[in-house]
Amino acid sequence: MTHRMRATHDAILVGIGTVLCDNPQLSARLLPAGETPCHPQPVVLDPMLRTPMDARLLAGPKDNADLKMPWIVAGPNADSGKRRLLEELGATVIVVNDVDDEGRPRLGKVVGELERRGAKRLMVEGGAQVIRAFLRSERMVHRLVITIAPVYIGAAEGVPAVDTVLPHIRPLAYEQFGCDVVMVADLQKQ
Ligand SMILES: NC(=O)C1=CN([C@@H]2O[C@H](COP(=O)(O)OP(=O)(O)OC[C@H]3O[C@@H](n4cnc5c(N)ncnc54)[C@H](OP(=O)(O)O)[C@@H]3O)[C@@H](O)[C@H]2O)C=CC1
Ligand SMILES: Nc1nc(O)c(N)c(N[C@@H]2O[C@H](COP(=O)(O)O)[C@@H](O)[C@H]2O)n1
C-alpha cells in the first residue's frame, strides 16, 4: 500500500533522521506485476546537509534511469562544500532561507517551493519529528493515512500518550488489509 500511495503522489518527503536510520529508496517499486511504476520525486528535509554521500537515494538513480535524484532542502547555514559535493552527484539542493527558531526551514516556504517546482501532491512519509512538524502546521495537511498493526513497539520505557499541542484526528474511513487496519483521517480544525 505504501508503494501505491507513493506512486500517486508527485513527491515523497522524509526528514534526514529517516535517511540516517533507514537509508530508504523512496521509490514505488513494489507494485503488482504488470503495473508500470511512476516513481515520485524524493525530497529530504536536511537543514545542515547531513545526507551521506553513499545514501541509496543518491546511488539508486545511477542504476535505474526511472528513479529521480533527490531534492534536498537545506537551511542557510548548510556547508557550501557539502552542497557542491551533493550537487556533483546529481542531487538538487534547495536552500530555504526563511527558518524557524531552531534554524529549520519553515514548512510553508518548503511546500511553496516544492509546488513551484511541480510537486503539488506531496506525501510526507516520516519520521516522527517531521510528521509532528507538519501536524502542527495543520493547514498544510489534507489527509492522514494511519496503519494500525498488531505489533508491540518500544521496550521497557513508556512513551507519553498525549501531545496536547497537536490537532485532533478525525477518522473518515477504515479498511482492513490482512492483519493491519488502515485509517484515513483528517485534522479537526481547532
Ligand atoms: N513507520 C513509518 O511509516 C516510518 C517510520 N520512520 C521512522 O522514523 C524514525 C526517524 O524519525 P526522526 O528521528 O524523528 O527523524 P525525521 O526523519 O523526522 O528527521 C528529523 C530531522 O529532520 C530535520 N528537519 C527539517 N525540518 C524540520 C522540521 N520542520 N521539524 C523537524 N525536523 C526537521 C532535522 O534535521 P537537523 O537536526 O539536521 O536540523 C531533524 O533532526 C526512524 O526510526 C524511521 O524508521 C520513518 C518513516 C516512516
Ligand atoms: N514498512 C513500512 N510501512 C510503511 O507503511 C511505511 N510508511 C514505511 N516507511 C518507511 O519506508 C522506508 C524504507 O522503504 P524504501 O526503501 O524507501 O522503500 C523507511 O524509511 C520506512 O520507515 N515502512
PDB file of N, CA and C and ligand atoms in Angstrom, residues 1-3 5-6 12 14 18-19 21-30 56-57 123-127 145 147 180, ligand 2:
ATOM      1  N   MET A   1       0.822  -1.203   0.000  1.00  0.00           N
ATOM      2  CA  MET A   1       0.000   0.000   0.000  1.00  0.00           C
ATOM      3  C   MET A   1       0.870   1.273   0.000  1.00  0.00           C
ATOM      4  N   THR A   2       1.960   1.211   0.802  1.00  0.00           N
ATOM      5  CA  THR A   2       2.847   2.383   0.855  1.00  0.00           C
ATOM      6  C   THR A   2       3.344   2.735  -0.538  1.00  0.00           C
ATOM      7  N   HIS A   3       3.706   1.687  -1.315  1.00  0.00           N
ATOM      8  CA  HIS A   3       4.272   1.957  -2.641  1.00  0.00           C
ATOM      9  C   HIS A   3       3.204   2.478  -3.599  1.00  0.00           C
ATOM     10  N   MET A   5       0.665   4.293  -2.687  1.00  0.00           N
ATOM     11  CA  MET A   5       0.487   5.697  -2.294  1.00  0.00           C
ATOM     12  C   MET A   5       1.627   6.555  -2.829  1.00  0.00           C
ATOM     13  N   ARG A   6       2.838   6.004  -2.737  1.00  0.00           N
ATOM     14  CA  ARG A   6       3.977   6.761  -3.275  1.00  0.00           C
ATOM     15  C   ARG A   6       3.760   7.073  -4.755  1.00  0.00           C
ATOM     16  N   ILE A  12       7.668  12.601  -2.467  1.00  0.00           N
ATOM     17  CA  ILE A  12       7.586  11.933  -1.172  1.00  0.00           C
ATOM     18  C   ILE A  12       8.704  12.487  -0.301  1.00  0.00           C
ATOM     19  N   VAL A  14      10.818  12.923   3.400  1.00  0.00           N
ATOM     20  CA  VAL A  14      11.220  12.436   4.733  1.00  0.00           C
ATOM     21  C   VAL A  14      12.231  13.415   5.328  1.00  0.00           C
ATOM     22  N   THR A  18      15.278  10.000   9.110  1.00  0.00           N
ATOM     23  CA  THR A  18      14.861   8.754   8.448  1.00  0.00           C
ATOM     24  C   THR A  18      15.928   8.278   7.466  1.00  0.00           C
ATOM     25  N   VAL A  19      16.533   9.208   6.752  1.00  0.00           N
ATOM     26  CA  VAL A  19      17.603   8.814   5.814  1.00  0.00           C
ATOM     27  C   VAL A  19      18.750   8.168   6.593  1.00  0.00           C
ATOM     28  N   CYS A  21      18.620   6.710   9.580  1.00  0.00           N
ATOM     29  CA  CYS A  21      18.209   5.448  10.246  1.00  0.00           C
ATOM     30  C   CYS A  21      17.981   4.327   9.250  1.00  0.00           C
ATOM     31  N   ASP A  22      17.256   4.623   8.177  1.00  0.00           N
ATOM     32  CA  ASP A  22      16.716   3.560   7.309  1.00  0.00           C
ATOM     33  C   ASP A  22      17.386   3.481   5.941  1.00  0.00           C
ATOM     34  N   ASN A  23      18.069   4.528   5.549  1.00  0.00           N
ATOM     35  CA  ASN A  23      18.632   4.583   4.197  1.00  0.00           C
ATOM     36  C   ASN A  23      17.576   4.186   3.151  1.00  0.00           C
ATOM     37  N   PRO A  24      16.427   4.852   3.136  1.00  0.00           N
ATOM     38  CA  PRO A  24      15.333   4.423   2.252  1.00  0.00           C
ATOM     39  C   PRO A  24      15.597   4.762   0.788  1.00  0.00           C
ATOM     40  N   GLN A  25      14.823   4.118  -0.093  1.00  0.00           N
ATOM     41  CA  GLN A  25      14.930   4.417  -1.532  1.00  0.00           C
ATOM     42  C   GLN A  25      13.820   5.363  -1.984  1.00  0.00           C
ATOM     43  N   LEU A  26      12.691   5.343  -1.266  1.00  0.00           N
ATOM     44  CA  LEU A  26      11.557   6.223  -1.550  1.00  0.00           C
ATOM     45  C   LEU A  26      11.069   6.093  -2.991  1.00  0.00           C
ATOM     46  N   SER A  27      11.117   4.872  -3.528  1.00  0.00           N
ATOM     47  CA  SER A  27      10.588   4.619  -4.870  1.00  0.00           C
ATOM     48  C   SER A  27       9.257   3.880  -4.739  1.00  0.00           C
ATOM     49  N   ALA A  28       8.589   3.707  -5.883  1.00  0.00           N
ATOM     50  CA  ALA A  28       7.306   2.976  -5.884  1.00  0.00           C
ATOM     51  C   ALA A  28       7.516   1.644  -6.597  1.00  0.00           C
ATOM     52  N   ARG A  29       8.515   0.870  -6.132  1.00  0.00           N
ATOM     53  CA  ARG A  29       8.923  -0.321  -6.894  1.00  0.00           C
ATOM     54  C   ARG A  29       8.088  -1.558  -6.592  1.00  0.00           C
ATOM     55  N   LEU A  30       7.356  -1.565  -5.466  1.00  0.00           N
ATOM     56  CA  LEU A  30       6.645  -2.785  -5.072  1.00  0.00           C
ATOM     57  C   LEU A  30       5.180  -2.735  -5.489  1.00  0.00           C
ATOM     58  N   ARG A  56      21.372   5.555  -0.439  1.00  0.00           N
ATOM     59  CA  ARG A  56      20.708   4.883  -1.576  1.00  0.00           C
ATOM     60  C   ARG A  56      19.988   5.869  -2.478  1.00  0.00           C
ATOM     61  N   LEU A  57      19.486   6.949  -1.870  1.00  0.00           N
ATOM     62  CA  LEU A  57      18.760   7.942  -2.669  1.00  0.00           C
ATOM     63  C   LEU A  57      19.645   8.541  -3.759  1.00  0.00           C
ATOM     64  N   MET A 123       3.511  13.598  -0.410  1.00  0.00           N
ATOM     65  CA  MET A 123       3.297  12.600   0.645  1.00  0.00           C
ATOM     66  C   MET A 123       4.434  12.733   1.656  1.00  0.00           C
ATOM     67  N   VAL A 124       4.060  13.013   2.900  1.00  0.00           N
ATOM     68  CA  VAL A 124       5.062  13.115   3.977  1.00  0.00           C
ATOM     69  C   VAL A 124       5.112  11.746   4.651  1.00  0.00           C
ATOM     70  N   GLU A 125       6.224  11.042   4.471  1.00  0.00           N
ATOM     71  CA  GLU A 125       6.269   9.659   4.976  1.00  0.00           C
ATOM     72  C   GLU A 125       6.851   9.574   6.389  1.00  0.00           C
ATOM     73  N   GLY A 126       7.701  10.469   6.753  1.00  0.00           N
ATOM     74  CA  GLY A 126       8.252  10.387   8.107  1.00  0.00           C
ATOM     75  C   GLY A 126       9.470  11.276   8.234  1.00  0.00           C
ATOM     76  N   GLY A 127      10.193  11.094   9.348  1.00  0.00           N
ATOM     77  CA  GLY A 127       9.851  10.295  10.506  1.00  0.00           C
ATOM     78  C   GLY A 127       9.061  11.103  11.522  1.00  0.00           C
ATOM     79  N   VAL A 145      -2.998   9.061   6.672  1.00  0.00           N
ATOM     80  CA  VAL A 145      -3.205   7.624   6.463  1.00  0.00           C
ATOM     81  C   VAL A 145      -2.408   6.930   7.556  1.00  0.00           C
ATOM     82  N   THR A 147      -1.612   3.425   9.652  1.00  0.00           N
ATOM     83  CA  THR A 147      -1.715   1.965   9.676  1.00  0.00           C
ATOM     84  C   THR A 147      -1.596   1.483  11.113  1.00  0.00           C
ATOM     85  N   ASP A 180      -3.579  -5.834   9.284  1.00  0.00           N
ATOM     86  CA  ASP A 180      -3.465  -4.398   9.556  1.00  0.00           C
ATOM     87  C   ASP A 180      -4.796  -3.682   9.305  1.00  0.00           C
TER      88      ASP A 180
HETATM   89  N1  LIG B   2       7.222  -0.868   6.458  1.00  0.00           N
HETATM   90  C1  LIG B   2       6.782   0.388   6.234  1.00  0.00           C
HETATM   91  N2  LIG B   2       5.455   0.564   6.150  1.00  0.00           N
HETATM   92  C2  LIG B   2       5.010   1.799   5.944  1.00  0.00           C
HETATM   93  O1  LIG B   2       3.679   1.995   5.884  1.00  0.00           O
HETATM   94  C3  LIG B   2       5.889   2.857   5.798  1.00  0.00           C
HETATM   95  N3  LIG B   2       5.411   4.120   5.540  1.00  0.00           N
HETATM   96  C4  LIG B   2       7.273   2.607   5.888  1.00  0.00           C
HETATM   97  N4  LIG B   2       8.079   3.673   5.768  1.00  0.00           N
HETATM   98  C5  LIG B   2       9.434   3.761   5.534  1.00  0.00           C
HETATM   99  O2  LIG B   2       9.865   3.136   4.341  1.00  0.00           O
HETATM  100  C6  LIG B   2      11.246   3.312   4.262  1.00  0.00           C
HETATM  101  C7  LIG B   2      12.009   2.147   3.647  1.00  0.00           C
HETATM  102  O3  LIG B   2      11.460   1.799   2.422  1.00  0.00           O
HETATM  103  P1  LIG B   2      12.091   2.144   0.989  1.00  0.00           P
HETATM  104  O4  LIG B   2      13.472   1.631   0.956  1.00  0.00           O
HETATM  105  O5  LIG B   2      12.057   3.607   0.819  1.00  0.00           O
HETATM  106  O6  LIG B   2      11.146   1.505   0.051  1.00  0.00           O
HETATM  107  C8  LIG B   2      11.695   3.518   5.672  1.00  0.00           C
HETATM  108  O7  LIG B   2      12.086   4.846   5.852  1.00  0.00           O
HETATM  109  C9  LIG B   2      10.429   3.204   6.476  1.00  0.00           C
HETATM  110  O8  LIG B   2      10.493   3.780   7.729  1.00  0.00           O
HETATM  111  N5  LIG B   2       7.682   1.352   6.115  1.00  0.00           N
END
